[in-house]
Amino acid sequence: MFRRTLVASTLALAATAALLPAQAQTSEKPPLKIVVGFPPGGSADLLARLLAEGLKNDFSSVIVENKPGAGGRIALGHVKRAPADGQTVVLLPSGPMVLFPHVYKKLDYDAVTDFTPISLLAHFQFSVVAGPASGVKNVAEMLAKAKAAPGKSTYGTPGQGTLPHFMGVMFGQKAGAELTHVPFQGGGPANTALLGGHIDYKFDVVTETAELHRAGKVRIIAVTGTQRDPQVPEVPTLKEQGVDMEATAWFAMYGPAGLKPEVRDMLSAAVAKAVRTPALKTRLLEQGYEPVGSTPAELAAAQKTDLQRWAGPIKATGIQLD
């Protein structure tokens, strides 16, 4: 009896010992890579790095990897092909998920089925920025100049088919002015062109040019939201200047399709906690973002709503890109 008991105890201890490494591994914090589809220095990159700082205690490491190009589609393709283990996610503005399906004839991803919604991070609005080459001080002067020489006024954006690109098209249609679009690979390069006088204007999120505006190097002449932006409270909205147009957007985090619910929910909870901490919330507000930190279901609902909302306006513009 003693021998049988000793053998059983020995086997039980061996089984327990065998499980310990696995349990230790599962209790370790995983690493996290946040992929951003735009170059360093832009609004998406800034938000990703602020978020990475807020998440550092929840993961063994948090890195931001920039994969710029194609308005964020390169980053989306990378994350689409990543293992569904919760260690690779993409942070992006809403355009690639709600505009691109209507704008591009062919996309190498399905915005709904190829990704797992994790969290809606923040809402934001856009700005109309005049560079030193334009010589204008407000929207009225911009429109007068554009109408006097149709197609001669140029505006830059972070890329072809991005939300700012569409904002520029919509603005021209609403205001009755013909502007020529010049795409760049991110907001930083567009700022360089604006400062160098290579383009007249720029459409982008307010954060991208707020410091340049305050330094007097460029002039933000309008914001596109329903109210003025706290970063530049002296700048009127488009509606205040007679252009019947309002437009806002959001940043969100997605993982590849097939994330396990428990992994998805762990990521969402960590992000929501980070976004709502007083320090990060204050930083986001200072940068012109309205912090959210939603559940996966809330992000999926927001995406569905905006997919439907933008379908009609985009079709009306006739924009179709290859």
PDB file of C-alpha atoms in Angstrom:
ATOM      1  CA  MET A   1       0.000   0.000   0.000  1.00  0.00           C
ATOM      2  CA  PHE A   2       2.815   2.378   0.948  1.00  0.00           C
ATOM      3  CA  ARG A   3       4.632   1.630  -2.312  1.00  0.00           C
ATOM      4  CA  ARG A   4       1.505   2.266  -4.383  1.00  0.00           C
ATOM      5  CA  THR A   5       0.925   5.530  -2.492  1.00  0.00           C
ATOM      6  CA  LEU A   6       4.559   6.589  -2.995  1.00  0.00           C
ATOM      7  CA  VAL A   7       4.390   5.841  -6.727  1.00  0.00           C
ATOM      8  CA  ALA A   8       1.118   7.736  -7.084  1.00  0.00           C
ATOM      9  CA  SER A   9       2.538  10.723  -5.190  1.00  0.00           C
ATOM     10  CA  THR A  10       5.682  10.661  -7.294  1.00  0.00           C
ATOM     11  CA  LEU A  11       3.648  10.617 -10.504  1.00  0.00           C
ATOM     12  CA  ALA A  12       1.440  13.447  -9.263  1.00  0.00           C
ATOM     13  CA  LEU A  13       4.478  15.562  -8.373  1.00  0.00           C
ATOM     14  CA  ALA A  14       6.015  14.853 -11.769  1.00  0.00           C
ATOM     15  CA  ALA A  15       2.791  15.887 -13.518  1.00  0.00           C
ATOM     16  CA  THR A  16       2.623  19.073 -11.452  1.00  0.00           C
ATOM     17  CA  ALA A  17       6.255  19.863 -12.240  1.00  0.00           C
ATOM     18  CA  ALA A  18       5.600  19.319 -15.917  1.00  0.00           C
ATOM     19  CA  LEU A  19       2.747  21.827 -15.823  1.00  0.00           C
ATOM     20  CA  LEU A  20       4.671  24.554 -14.022  1.00  0.00           C
ATOM     21  CA  PRO A  21       6.588  25.879 -17.066  1.00  0.00           C
ATOM     22  CA  ALA A  22       3.376  26.082 -19.090  1.00  0.00           C
ATOM     23  CA  GLN A  23       1.583  27.878 -16.279  1.00  0.00           C
ATOM     24  CA  ALA A  24       4.506  30.265 -15.891  1.00  0.00           C
ATOM     25  CA  GLN A  25       4.430  30.960 -19.595  1.00  0.00           C
ATOM     26  CA  THR A  26       0.694  31.662 -19.661  1.00  0.00           C
ATOM     27  CA  SER A  27       1.025  34.011 -16.657  1.00  0.00           C
ATOM     28  CA  GLU A  28       3.729  36.079 -18.344  1.00  0.00           C
ATOM     29  CA  LYS A  29       2.722  39.341 -19.970  1.00  0.00           C
ATOM     30  CA  PRO A  30       2.718  39.108 -23.779  1.00  0.00           C
ATOM     31  CA  PRO A  31       4.491  41.586 -26.069  1.00  0.00           C
ATOM     32  CA  LEU A  32       2.467  43.948 -28.255  1.00  0.00           C
ATOM     33  CA  LYS A  33       3.306  45.493 -31.618  1.00  0.00           C
ATOM     34  CA  ILE A  34       1.177  48.448 -32.764  1.00  0.00           C
ATOM     35  CA  VAL A  35       1.417  48.873 -36.534  1.00  0.00           C
ATOM     36  CA  VAL A  36       0.807  52.361 -37.949  1.00  0.00           C
ATOM     37  CA  GLY A  37       0.262  52.959 -41.658  1.00  0.00           C
ATOM     38  CA  PHE A  38       1.857  56.407 -41.701  1.00  0.00           C
ATOM     39  CA  PRO A  39       5.378  57.802 -41.135  1.00  0.00           C
ATOM     40  CA  PRO A  40       6.719  58.970 -37.763  1.00  0.00           C
ATOM     41  CA  GLY A  41       5.623  62.451 -36.763  1.00  0.00           C
ATOM     42  CA  GLY A  42       2.046  62.238 -37.995  1.00  0.00           C
ATOM     43  CA  SER A  43      -1.138  62.154 -35.930  1.00  0.00           C
ATOM     44  CA  ALA A  44      -1.584  58.368 -36.097  1.00  0.00           C
ATOM     45  CA  ASP A  45       2.035  57.832 -35.053  1.00  0.00           C
ATOM     46  CA  LEU A  46       1.682  60.322 -32.184  1.00  0.00           C
ATOM     47  CA  LEU A  47      -1.471  58.636 -30.904  1.00  0.00           C
ATOM     48  CA  ALA A  48       0.150  55.192 -31.155  1.00  0.00           C
ATOM     49  CA  ARG A  49       3.168  56.317 -29.127  1.00  0.00           C
ATOM     50  CA  LEU A  50       1.001  57.946 -26.457  1.00  0.00           C
ATOM     51  CA  LEU A  51      -1.033  54.752 -26.229  1.00  0.00           C
ATOM     52  CA  ALA A  52       2.105  52.587 -26.128  1.00  0.00           C
ATOM     53  CA  GLU A  53       3.264  54.550 -23.102  1.00  0.00           C
ATOM     54  CA  GLY A  54      -0.092  53.969 -21.408  1.00  0.00           C
ATOM     55  CA  LEU A  55       0.013  50.224 -22.121  1.00  0.00           C
ATOM     56  CA  LYS A  56       3.578  49.513 -21.012  1.00  0.00           C
ATOM     57  CA  ASN A  57       2.520  48.021 -17.652  1.00  0.00           C
ATOM     58  CA  ASP A  58       0.104  45.554 -19.253  1.00  0.00           C
ATOM     59  CA  PHE A  59       2.564  43.965 -21.705  1.00  0.00           C
ATOM     60  CA  SER A  60       6.131  42.721 -21.562  1.00  0.00           C
ATOM     61  CA  SER A  61       6.961  45.247 -24.282  1.00  0.00           C
ATOM     62  CA  VAL A  62       5.037  47.637 -26.523  1.00  0.00           C
ATOM     63  CA  ILE A  63       6.584  48.804 -29.787  1.00  0.00           C
ATOM     64  CA  VAL A  64       5.241  51.015 -32.553  1.00  0.00           C
ATOM     65  CA  GLU A  65       6.112  49.895 -36.072  1.00  0.00           C
ATOM     66  CA  ASN A  66       5.567  52.306 -38.975  1.00  0.00           C
ATOM     67  CA  LYS A  67       4.553  50.787 -42.301  1.00  0.00           C
ATOM     68  CA  PRO A  68       3.586  53.866 -44.348  1.00  0.00           C
ATOM     69  CA  GLY A  69       2.058  53.974 -47.778  1.00  0.00           C
ATOM     70  CA  ALA A  70      -1.204  53.601 -49.697  1.00  0.00           C
ATOM     71  CA  GLY A  71      -3.183  55.566 -47.124  1.00  0.00           C
ATOM     72  CA  GLY A  72      -2.773  52.847 -44.489  1.00  0.00           C
ATOM     73  CA  ARG A  73      -3.455  49.840 -46.742  1.00  0.00           C
ATOM     74  CA  ILE A  74       0.094  48.485 -46.421  1.00  0.00           C
ATOM     75  CA  ALA A  75      -0.232  48.364 -42.628  1.00  0.00           C
ATOM     76  CA  LEU A  76      -3.635  46.718 -42.895  1.00  0.00           C
ATOM     77  CA  GLY A  77      -2.264  44.054 -45.220  1.00  0.00           C
ATOM     78  CA  HIS A  78       0.546  43.343 -42.764  1.00  0.00           C
ATOM     79  CA  VAL A  79      -1.827  42.912 -39.823  1.00  0.00           C
ATOM     80  CA  LYS A  80      -4.297  40.892 -41.903  1.00  0.00           C
ATOM     81  CA  ARG A  81      -1.516  38.329 -42.475  1.00  0.00           C
ATOM     82  CA  ALA A  82      -0.242  38.378 -38.872  1.00  0.00           C
ATOM     83  CA  PRO A  83      -0.887  35.455 -36.492  1.00  0.00           C
ATOM     84  CA  ALA A  84      -4.186  35.793 -34.618  1.00  0.00           C
ATOM     85  CA  ASP A  85      -2.467  35.724 -31.224  1.00  0.00           C
ATOM     86  CA  GLY A  86      -3.174  39.282 -30.074  1.00  0.00           C
ATOM     87  CA  GLN A  87       0.456  40.371 -30.320  1.00  0.00           C
ATOM     88  CA  THR A  88       0.099  42.406 -33.538  1.00  0.00           C
ATOM     89  CA  VAL A  89      -2.547  45.100 -33.955  1.00  0.00           C
ATOM     90  CA  VAL A  90      -3.102  48.075 -36.210  1.00  0.00           C
ATOM     91  CA  LEU A  91      -3.945  51.624 -35.141  1.00  0.00           C
ATOM     92  CA  LEU A  92      -5.560  53.674 -37.877  1.00  0.00           C
ATOM     93  CA  PRO A  93      -8.039  56.445 -38.682  1.00  0.00           C
ATOM     94  CA  SER A  94     -11.507  55.443 -39.789  1.00  0.00           C
ATOM     95  CA  GLY A  95     -10.952  56.115 -43.498  1.00  0.00           C
ATOM     96  CA  PRO A  96      -9.502  52.730 -44.497  1.00  0.00           C
ATOM     97  CA  MET A  97     -12.373  50.971 -42.727  1.00  0.00           C
ATOM     98  CA  VAL A  98     -15.344  53.120 -43.800  1.00  0.00           C
ATOM     99  CA  LEU A  99     -14.261  55.084 -46.896  1.00  0.00           C
ATOM    100  CA  PHE A 100     -11.934  52.799 -48.827  1.00  0.00           C
ATOM    101  CA  PRO A 101     -14.568  50.088 -49.395  1.00  0.00           C
ATOM    102  CA  HIS A 102     -16.604  52.700 -51.317  1.00  0.00           C
ATOM    103  CA  VAL A 103     -13.698  54.518 -52.974  1.00  0.00           C
ATOM    104  CA  TYR A 104     -11.440  51.761 -54.296  1.00  0.00           C
ATOM    105  CA  LYS A 105     -12.532  49.415 -57.057  1.00  0.00           C
ATOM    106  CA  LYS A 106     -10.232  46.721 -55.688  1.00  0.00           C
ATOM    107  CA  LEU A 107      -9.066  46.290 -52.111  1.00  0.00           C
ATOM    108  CA  ASP A 108      -6.819  43.498 -50.904  1.00  0.00           C
ATOM    109  CA  TYR A 109      -8.808  43.272 -47.682  1.00  0.00           C
ATOM    110  CA  ASP A 110     -12.401  43.153 -46.462  1.00  0.00           C
ATOM    111  CA  ALA A 111     -12.868  45.873 -43.853  1.00  0.00           C
ATOM    112  CA  VAL A 112     -15.413  43.797 -41.914  1.00  0.00           C
ATOM    113  CA  THR A 113     -14.373  40.140 -42.186  1.00  0.00           C
ATOM    114  CA  ASP A 114     -10.553  40.390 -42.275  1.00  0.00           C
ATOM    115  CA  PHE A 115     -10.115  42.133 -38.928  1.00  0.00           C
ATOM    116  CA  THR A 116     -11.208  41.896 -35.303  1.00  0.00           C
ATOM    117  CA  PRO A 117     -12.479  45.166 -33.764  1.00  0.00           C
ATOM    118  CA  ILE A 118     -10.727  45.912 -30.481  1.00  0.00           C
ATOM    119  CA  SER A 119     -11.434  49.481 -29.392  1.00  0.00           C
ATOM    120  CA  LEU A 120     -12.516  52.871 -30.701  1.00  0.00           C
ATOM    121  CA  LEU A 121      -9.812  55.146 -29.271  1.00  0.00           C
ATOM    122  CA  ALA A 122     -10.775  58.750 -29.954  1.00  0.00           C
ATOM    123  CA  HIS A 123     -12.834  61.113 -32.097  1.00  0.00           C
ATOM    124  CA  PHE A 124     -11.236  64.064 -33.941  1.00  0.00           C
ATOM    125  CA  GLN A 125     -11.875  66.713 -36.586  1.00  0.00           C
ATOM    126  CA  PHE A 126      -9.974  68.131 -39.544  1.00  0.00           C
ATOM    127  CA  SER A 127      -8.510  71.465 -40.541  1.00  0.00           C
ATOM    128  CA  VAL A 128      -8.047  73.526 -43.673  1.00  0.00           C
ATOM    129  CA  VAL A 129      -4.512  74.917 -43.614  1.00  0.00           C
ATOM    130  CA  ALA A 130      -3.091  77.708 -45.764  1.00  0.00           C
ATOM    131  CA  GLY A 131       0.629  77.706 -46.471  1.00  0.00           C
ATOM    132  CA  PRO A 132       2.872  80.741 -46.999  1.00  0.00           C
ATOM    133  CA  ALA A 133       2.592  80.388 -50.784  1.00  0.00           C
ATOM    134  CA  SER A 134      -1.180  80.887 -50.723  1.00  0.00           C
ATOM    135  CA  GLY A 135      -1.208  84.325 -49.164  1.00  0.00           C
ATOM    136  CA  VAL A 136      -4.750  83.843 -47.807  1.00  0.00           C
ATOM    137  CA  LYS A 137      -6.071  84.513 -44.323  1.00  0.00           C
ATOM    138  CA  ASN A 138      -9.541  82.943 -44.373  1.00  0.00           C
ATOM    139  CA  VAL A 139     -11.873  80.696 -46.361  1.00  0.00           C
ATOM    140  CA  ALA A 140     -13.420  83.583 -48.302  1.00  0.00           C
ATOM    141  CA  GLU A 141     -10.003  84.603 -49.661  1.00  0.00           C
ATOM    142  CA  MET A 142      -9.153  80.973 -50.431  1.00  0.00           C
ATOM    143  CA  LEU A 143     -12.356  80.497 -52.435  1.00  0.00           C
ATOM    144  CA  ALA A 144     -11.985  83.794 -54.274  1.00  0.00           C
ATOM    145  CA  LYS A 145      -8.510  82.807 -55.386  1.00  0.00           C
ATOM    146  CA  ALA A 146      -9.564  79.270 -56.356  1.00  0.00           C
ATOM    147  CA  LYS A 147     -12.563  80.462 -58.377  1.00  0.00           C
ATOM    148  CA  ALA A 148     -10.481  83.057 -60.189  1.00  0.00           C
ATOM    149  CA  ALA A 149      -8.138  80.328 -61.479  1.00  0.00           C
ATOM    150  CA  PRO A 150      -9.932  76.947 -61.420  1.00  0.00           C
ATOM    151  CA  GLY A 151      -7.608  74.014 -60.759  1.00  0.00           C
ATOM    152  CA  LYS A 152      -4.577  76.176 -60.024  1.00  0.00           C
ATOM    153  CA  SER A 153      -4.912  75.986 -56.230  1.00  0.00           C
ATOM    154  CA  THR A 154      -3.322  72.825 -54.824  1.00  0.00           C
ATOM    155  CA  TYR A 155      -3.926  70.996 -51.562  1.00  0.00           C
ATOM    156  CA  GLY A 156      -1.918  68.212 -49.975  1.00  0.00           C
ATOM    157  CA  THR A 157      -3.106  65.263 -47.873  1.00  0.00           C
ATOM    158  CA  PRO A 158      -1.553  62.200 -46.189  1.00  0.00           C
ATOM    159  CA  GLY A 159      -2.459  60.054 -49.186  1.00  0.00           C
ATOM    160  CA  GLN A 160      -4.725  59.207 -52.102  1.00  0.00           C
ATOM    161  CA  GLY A 161      -8.188  58.133 -50.965  1.00  0.00           C
ATOM    162  CA  THR A 162      -7.623  59.102 -47.316  1.00  0.00           C
ATOM    163  CA  LEU A 163     -10.188  60.982 -45.280  1.00  0.00           C
ATOM    164  CA  PRO A 164      -8.411  64.336 -45.830  1.00  0.00           C
ATOM    165  CA  HIS A 165      -8.429  63.668 -49.600  1.00  0.00           C
ATOM    166  CA  PHE A 166     -12.156  63.130 -49.480  1.00  0.00           C
ATOM    167  CA  MET A 167     -12.565  66.200 -47.256  1.00  0.00           C
ATOM    168  CA  GLY A 168     -10.857  68.289 -49.921  1.00  0.00           C
ATOM    169  CA  VAL A 169     -13.116  66.926 -52.654  1.00  0.00           C
ATOM    170  CA  MET A 170     -16.225  67.497 -50.563  1.00  0.00           C
ATOM    171  CA  PHE A 171     -15.071  70.990 -49.638  1.00  0.00           C
ATOM    172  CA  GLY A 172     -14.572  71.909 -53.293  1.00  0.00           C
ATOM    173  CA  GLN A 173     -18.023  70.634 -54.180  1.00  0.00           C
ATOM    174  CA  LYS A 174     -19.760  72.340 -51.269  1.00  0.00           C
ATOM    175  CA  ALA A 175     -17.951  75.632 -51.876  1.00  0.00           C
ATOM    176  CA  GLY A 176     -18.106  75.537 -55.684  1.00  0.00           C
ATOM    177  CA  ALA A 177     -14.327  75.665 -56.131  1.00  0.00           C
ATOM    178  CA  GLU A 178     -11.991  73.463 -58.179  1.00  0.00           C
ATOM    179  CA  LEU A 179      -8.855  72.415 -56.269  1.00  0.00           C
ATOM    180  CA  THR A 180      -6.071  70.069 -57.372  1.00  0.00           C
ATOM    181  CA  HIS A 181      -5.152  67.233 -55.015  1.00  0.00           C
ATOM    182  CA  VAL A 182      -1.494  66.362 -54.279  1.00  0.00           C
ATOM    183  CA  PRO A 183      -1.109  63.139 -52.223  1.00  0.00           C
ATOM    184  CA  PHE A 184       1.814  62.443 -49.874  1.00  0.00           C
ATOM    185  CA  GLN A 185       2.882  59.459 -47.783  1.00  0.00           C
ATOM    186  CA  GLY A 186       1.741  60.925 -44.492  1.00  0.00           C
ATOM    187  CA  GLY A 187       1.099  64.258 -42.806  1.00  0.00           C
ATOM    188  CA  GLY A 188       4.765  65.024 -42.116  1.00  0.00           C
ATOM    189  CA  PRO A 189       5.827  65.069 -45.791  1.00  0.00           C
ATOM    190  CA  ALA A 190       2.753  67.144 -46.640  1.00  0.00           C
ATOM    191  CA  ASN A 191       3.765  69.692 -43.993  1.00  0.00           C
ATOM    192  CA  THR A 192       7.239  69.929 -45.529  1.00  0.00           C
ATOM    193  CA  ALA A 193       5.713  70.639 -48.937  1.00  0.00           C
ATOM    194  CA  LEU A 194       3.348  73.212 -47.453  1.00  0.00           C
ATOM    195  CA  LEU A 195       6.161  75.045 -45.656  1.00  0.00           C
ATOM    196  CA  GLY A 196       8.302  74.954 -48.798  1.00  0.00           C
ATOM    197  CA  GLY A 197       5.578  76.551 -50.896  1.00  0.00           C
ATOM    198  CA  HIS A 198       5.156  73.494 -53.131  1.00  0.00           C
ATOM    199  CA  ILE A 199       1.430  73.310 -52.330  1.00  0.00           C
ATOM    200  CA  ASP A 200      -1.006  76.051 -51.359  1.00  0.00           C
ATOM    201  CA  TYR A 201      -3.165  74.277 -48.788  1.00  0.00           C
ATOM    202  CA  LYS A 202      -3.440  71.139 -46.741  1.00  0.00           C
ATOM    203  CA  PHE A 203      -6.375  69.156 -45.387  1.00  0.00           C
ATOM    204  CA  ASP A 204      -5.513  67.076 -42.329  1.00  0.00           C
ATOM    205  CA  VAL A 205      -6.293  66.533 -38.662  1.00  0.00           C
ATOM    206  CA  VAL A 206      -5.809  69.651 -36.542  1.00  0.00           C
ATOM    207  CA  THR A 207      -2.952  68.099 -34.560  1.00  0.00           C
ATOM    208  CA  GLU A 208      -0.730  67.834 -37.632  1.00  0.00           C
ATOM    209  CA  THR A 209      -0.318  71.597 -38.034  1.00  0.00           C
ATOM    210  CA  ALA A 210      -1.434  73.164 -34.727  1.00  0.00           C
ATOM    211  CA  GLU A 211       2.148  73.935 -33.605  1.00  0.00           C
ATOM    212  CA  LEU A 212       3.084  75.354 -37.009  1.00  0.00           C
ATOM    213  CA  HIS A 213      -0.042  77.507 -36.863  1.00  0.00           C
ATOM    214  CA  ARG A 214       0.809  78.832 -33.393  1.00  0.00           C
ATOM    215  CA  ALA A 215       4.358  79.575 -34.577  1.00  0.00           C
ATOM    216  CA  GLY A 216       2.977  81.614 -37.485  1.00  0.00           C
ATOM    217  CA  LYS A 217       4.539  79.379 -40.138  1.00  0.00           C
ATOM    218  CA  VAL A 218       1.183  78.281 -41.578  1.00  0.00           C
ATOM    219  CA  ARG A 219      -2.385  79.396 -40.954  1.00  0.00           C
ATOM    220  CA  ILE A 220      -5.269  77.112 -40.037  1.00  0.00           C
ATOM    221  CA  ILE A 221      -8.206  78.929 -41.612  1.00  0.00           C
ATOM    222  CA  ALA A 222     -11.030  76.526 -40.697  1.00  0.00           C
ATOM    223  CA  VAL A 223     -11.937  73.367 -38.792  1.00  0.00           C
ATOM    224  CA  THR A 224     -14.480  70.845 -40.046  1.00  0.00           C
ATOM    225  CA  GLY A 225     -16.320  69.840 -36.876  1.00  0.00           C
ATOM    226  CA  THR A 226     -19.554  71.018 -35.326  1.00  0.00           C
ATOM    227  CA  GLN A 227     -17.650  73.297 -32.966  1.00  0.00           C
ATOM    228  CA  ARG A 228     -14.267  74.960 -32.683  1.00  0.00           C
ATOM    229  CA  ASP A 229     -11.241  72.892 -31.739  1.00  0.00           C
ATOM    230  CA  PRO A 230      -9.692  73.570 -28.287  1.00  0.00           C
ATOM    231  CA  GLN A 231      -6.196  73.460 -29.808  1.00  0.00           C
ATOM    232  CA  VAL A 232      -6.971  76.485 -31.998  1.00  0.00           C
ATOM    233  CA  PRO A 233     -10.057  78.107 -30.415  1.00  0.00           C
ATOM    234  CA  GLU A 234      -9.625  81.268 -32.462  1.00  0.00           C
ATOM    235  CA  VAL A 235     -10.210  79.382 -35.741  1.00  0.00           C
ATOM    236  CA  PRO A 236     -13.843  79.311 -36.924  1.00  0.00           C
ATOM    237  CA  THR A 237     -15.596  76.257 -38.349  1.00  0.00           C
ATOM    238  CA  LEU A 238     -16.447  75.966 -42.022  1.00  0.00           C
ATOM    239  CA  LYS A 239     -20.108  76.554 -41.225  1.00  0.00           C
ATOM    240  CA  GLU A 240     -19.228  79.801 -39.451  1.00  0.00           C
ATOM    241  CA  GLN A 241     -17.611  80.908 -42.718  1.00  0.00           C
ATOM    242  CA  GLY A 242     -20.528  80.035 -44.942  1.00  0.00           C
ATOM    243  CA  VAL A 243     -19.541  76.552 -46.185  1.00  0.00           C
ATOM    244  CA  ASP A 244     -22.267  74.010 -45.370  1.00  0.00           C
ATOM    245  CA  MET A 245     -19.983  71.141 -44.387  1.00  0.00           C
ATOM    246  CA  GLU A 246     -19.286  69.201 -41.194  1.00  0.00           C
ATOM    247  CA  ALA A 247     -17.028  66.158 -40.901  1.00  0.00           C
ATOM    248  CA  THR A 248     -15.371  64.279 -38.047  1.00  0.00           C
ATOM    249  CA  ALA A 249     -13.681  60.870 -37.809  1.00  0.00           C
ATOM    250  CA  TRP A 250     -12.109  58.457 -35.329  1.00  0.00           C
ATOM    251  CA  PHE A 251      -9.026  56.420 -34.559  1.00  0.00           C
ATOM    252  CA  ALA A 252      -9.392  52.749 -33.653  1.00  0.00           C
ATOM    253  CA  MET A 253      -7.450  49.563 -33.000  1.00  0.00           C
ATOM    254  CA  TYR A 254      -8.017  46.280 -34.848  1.00  0.00           C
ATOM    255  CA  GLY A 255      -6.389  42.867 -34.790  1.00  0.00           C
ATOM    256  CA  PRO A 256      -6.358  40.194 -37.482  1.00  0.00           C
ATOM    257  CA  ALA A 257      -9.492  38.095 -37.967  1.00  0.00           C
ATOM    258  CA  GLY A 258      -9.883  35.118 -35.684  1.00  0.00           C
ATOM    259  CA  LEU A 259      -8.715  36.591 -32.382  1.00  0.00           C
ATOM    260  CA  LYS A 260     -10.048  34.521 -29.511  1.00  0.00           C
ATOM    261  CA  PRO A 261     -12.726  36.428 -27.565  1.00  0.00           C
ATOM    262  CA  GLU A 262     -10.671  36.343 -24.363  1.00  0.00           C
ATOM    263  CA  VAL A 263      -7.619  37.791 -26.156  1.00  0.00           C
ATOM    264  CA  ARG A 264      -9.730  40.449 -27.900  1.00  0.00           C
ATOM    265  CA  ASP A 265     -11.397  41.432 -24.626  1.00  0.00           C
ATOM    266  CA  MET A 266      -8.060  41.559 -22.787  1.00  0.00           C
ATOM    267  CA  LEU A 267      -6.684  43.958 -25.401  1.00  0.00           C
ATOM    268  CA  SER A 268      -9.844  46.069 -25.365  1.00  0.00           C
ATOM    269  CA  ALA A 269      -9.861  46.350 -21.578  1.00  0.00           C
ATOM    270  CA  ALA A 270      -6.181  47.324 -21.484  1.00  0.00           C
ATOM    271  CA  VAL A 271      -6.691  49.992 -24.148  1.00  0.00           C
ATOM    272  CA  ALA A 272      -9.809  51.406 -22.469  1.00  0.00           C
ATOM    273  CA  LYS A 273      -8.003  51.586 -19.130  1.00  0.00           C
ATOM    274  CA  ALA A 274      -5.036  53.369 -20.711  1.00  0.00           C
ATOM    275  CA  VAL A 275      -7.169  55.878 -22.634  1.00  0.00           C
ATOM    276  CA  ARG A 276      -9.128  56.778 -19.511  1.00  0.00           C
ATOM    277  CA  THR A 277      -6.184  57.321 -17.170  1.00  0.00           C
ATOM    278  CA  PRO A 278      -6.012  61.022 -16.204  1.00  0.00           C
ATOM    279  CA  ALA A 279      -2.495  61.506 -17.603  1.00  0.00           C
ATOM    280  CA  LEU A 280      -3.183  59.997 -21.023  1.00  0.00           C
ATOM    281  CA  LYS A 281      -6.651  61.517 -21.227  1.00  0.00           C
ATOM    282  CA  THR A 282      -5.153  64.959 -20.635  1.00  0.00           C
ATOM    283  CA  ARG A 283      -2.501  64.392 -23.307  1.00  0.00           C
ATOM    284  CA  LEU A 284      -5.116  63.257 -25.818  1.00  0.00           C
ATOM    285  CA  LEU A 285      -7.321  66.274 -25.132  1.00  0.00           C
ATOM    286  CA  GLU A 286      -4.308  68.558 -25.550  1.00  0.00           C
ATOM    287  CA  GLN A 287      -3.730  66.994 -28.975  1.00  0.00           C
ATOM    288  CA  GLY A 288      -7.340  67.606 -30.015  1.00  0.00           C
ATOM    289  CA  TYR A 289      -8.616  64.052 -29.533  1.00  0.00           C
ATOM    290  CA  GLU A 290     -11.812  63.230 -27.668  1.00  0.00           C
ATOM    291  CA  PRO A 291     -10.881  60.030 -25.749  1.00  0.00           C
ATOM    292  CA  VAL A 292     -13.288  57.084 -25.964  1.00  0.00           C
ATOM    293  CA  GLY A 293     -11.889  53.621 -25.189  1.00  0.00           C
ATOM    294  CA  SER A 294     -14.844  51.514 -26.365  1.00  0.00           C
ATOM    295  CA  THR A 295     -15.718  47.835 -26.301  1.00  0.00           C
ATOM    296  CA  PRO A 296     -15.206  45.721 -29.453  1.00  0.00           C
ATOM    297  CA  ALA A 297     -18.981  45.695 -30.035  1.00  0.00           C
ATOM    298  CA  GLU A 298     -19.146  49.491 -29.855  1.00  0.00           C
ATOM    299  CA  LEU A 299     -16.346  49.837 -32.415  1.00  0.00           C
ATOM    300  CA  ALA A 300     -18.050  47.347 -34.736  1.00  0.00           C
ATOM    301  CA  ALA A 301     -21.293  49.347 -34.462  1.00  0.00           C
ATOM    302  CA  ALA A 302     -19.504  52.651 -35.166  1.00  0.00           C
ATOM    303  CA  GLN A 303     -17.830  51.141 -38.222  1.00  0.00           C
ATOM    304  CA  LYS A 304     -21.129  49.786 -39.549  1.00  0.00           C
ATOM    305  CA  THR A 305     -22.838  53.161 -39.073  1.00  0.00           C
ATOM    306  CA  ASP A 306     -20.087  55.097 -40.847  1.00  0.00           C
ATOM    307  CA  LEU A 307     -19.870  52.584 -43.694  1.00  0.00           C
ATOM    308  CA  GLN A 308     -23.515  53.313 -44.378  1.00  0.00           C
ATOM    309  CA  ARG A 309     -23.198  57.061 -43.759  1.00  0.00           C
ATOM    310  CA  TRP A 310     -20.383  57.615 -46.264  1.00  0.00           C
ATOM    311  CA  ALA A 311     -21.783  55.413 -49.043  1.00  0.00           C
ATOM    312  CA  GLY A 312     -24.171  58.035 -50.444  1.00  0.00           C
ATOM    313  CA  PRO A 313     -21.868  61.082 -50.298  1.00  0.00           C
ATOM    314  CA  ILE A 314     -18.966  59.199 -51.881  1.00  0.00           C
ATOM    315  CA  LYS A 315     -21.143  57.877 -54.680  1.00  0.00           C
ATOM    316  CA  ALA A 316     -22.415  61.410 -55.292  1.00  0.00           C
ATOM    317  CA  THR A 317     -18.854  62.694 -55.751  1.00  0.00           C
ATOM    318  CA  GLY A 318     -18.100  60.035 -58.340  1.00  0.00           C
ATOM    319  CA  ILE A 319     -14.709  59.270 -56.734  1.00  0.00           C
ATOM    320  CA  GLN A 320     -13.375  55.885 -57.874  1.00  0.00           C
ATOM    321  CA  LEU A 321      -9.754  54.911 -57.422  1.00  0.00           C
ATOM    322  CA  ASP A 322      -7.879  51.854 -58.694  1.00  0.00           C
TER     323      ASP A 322
END
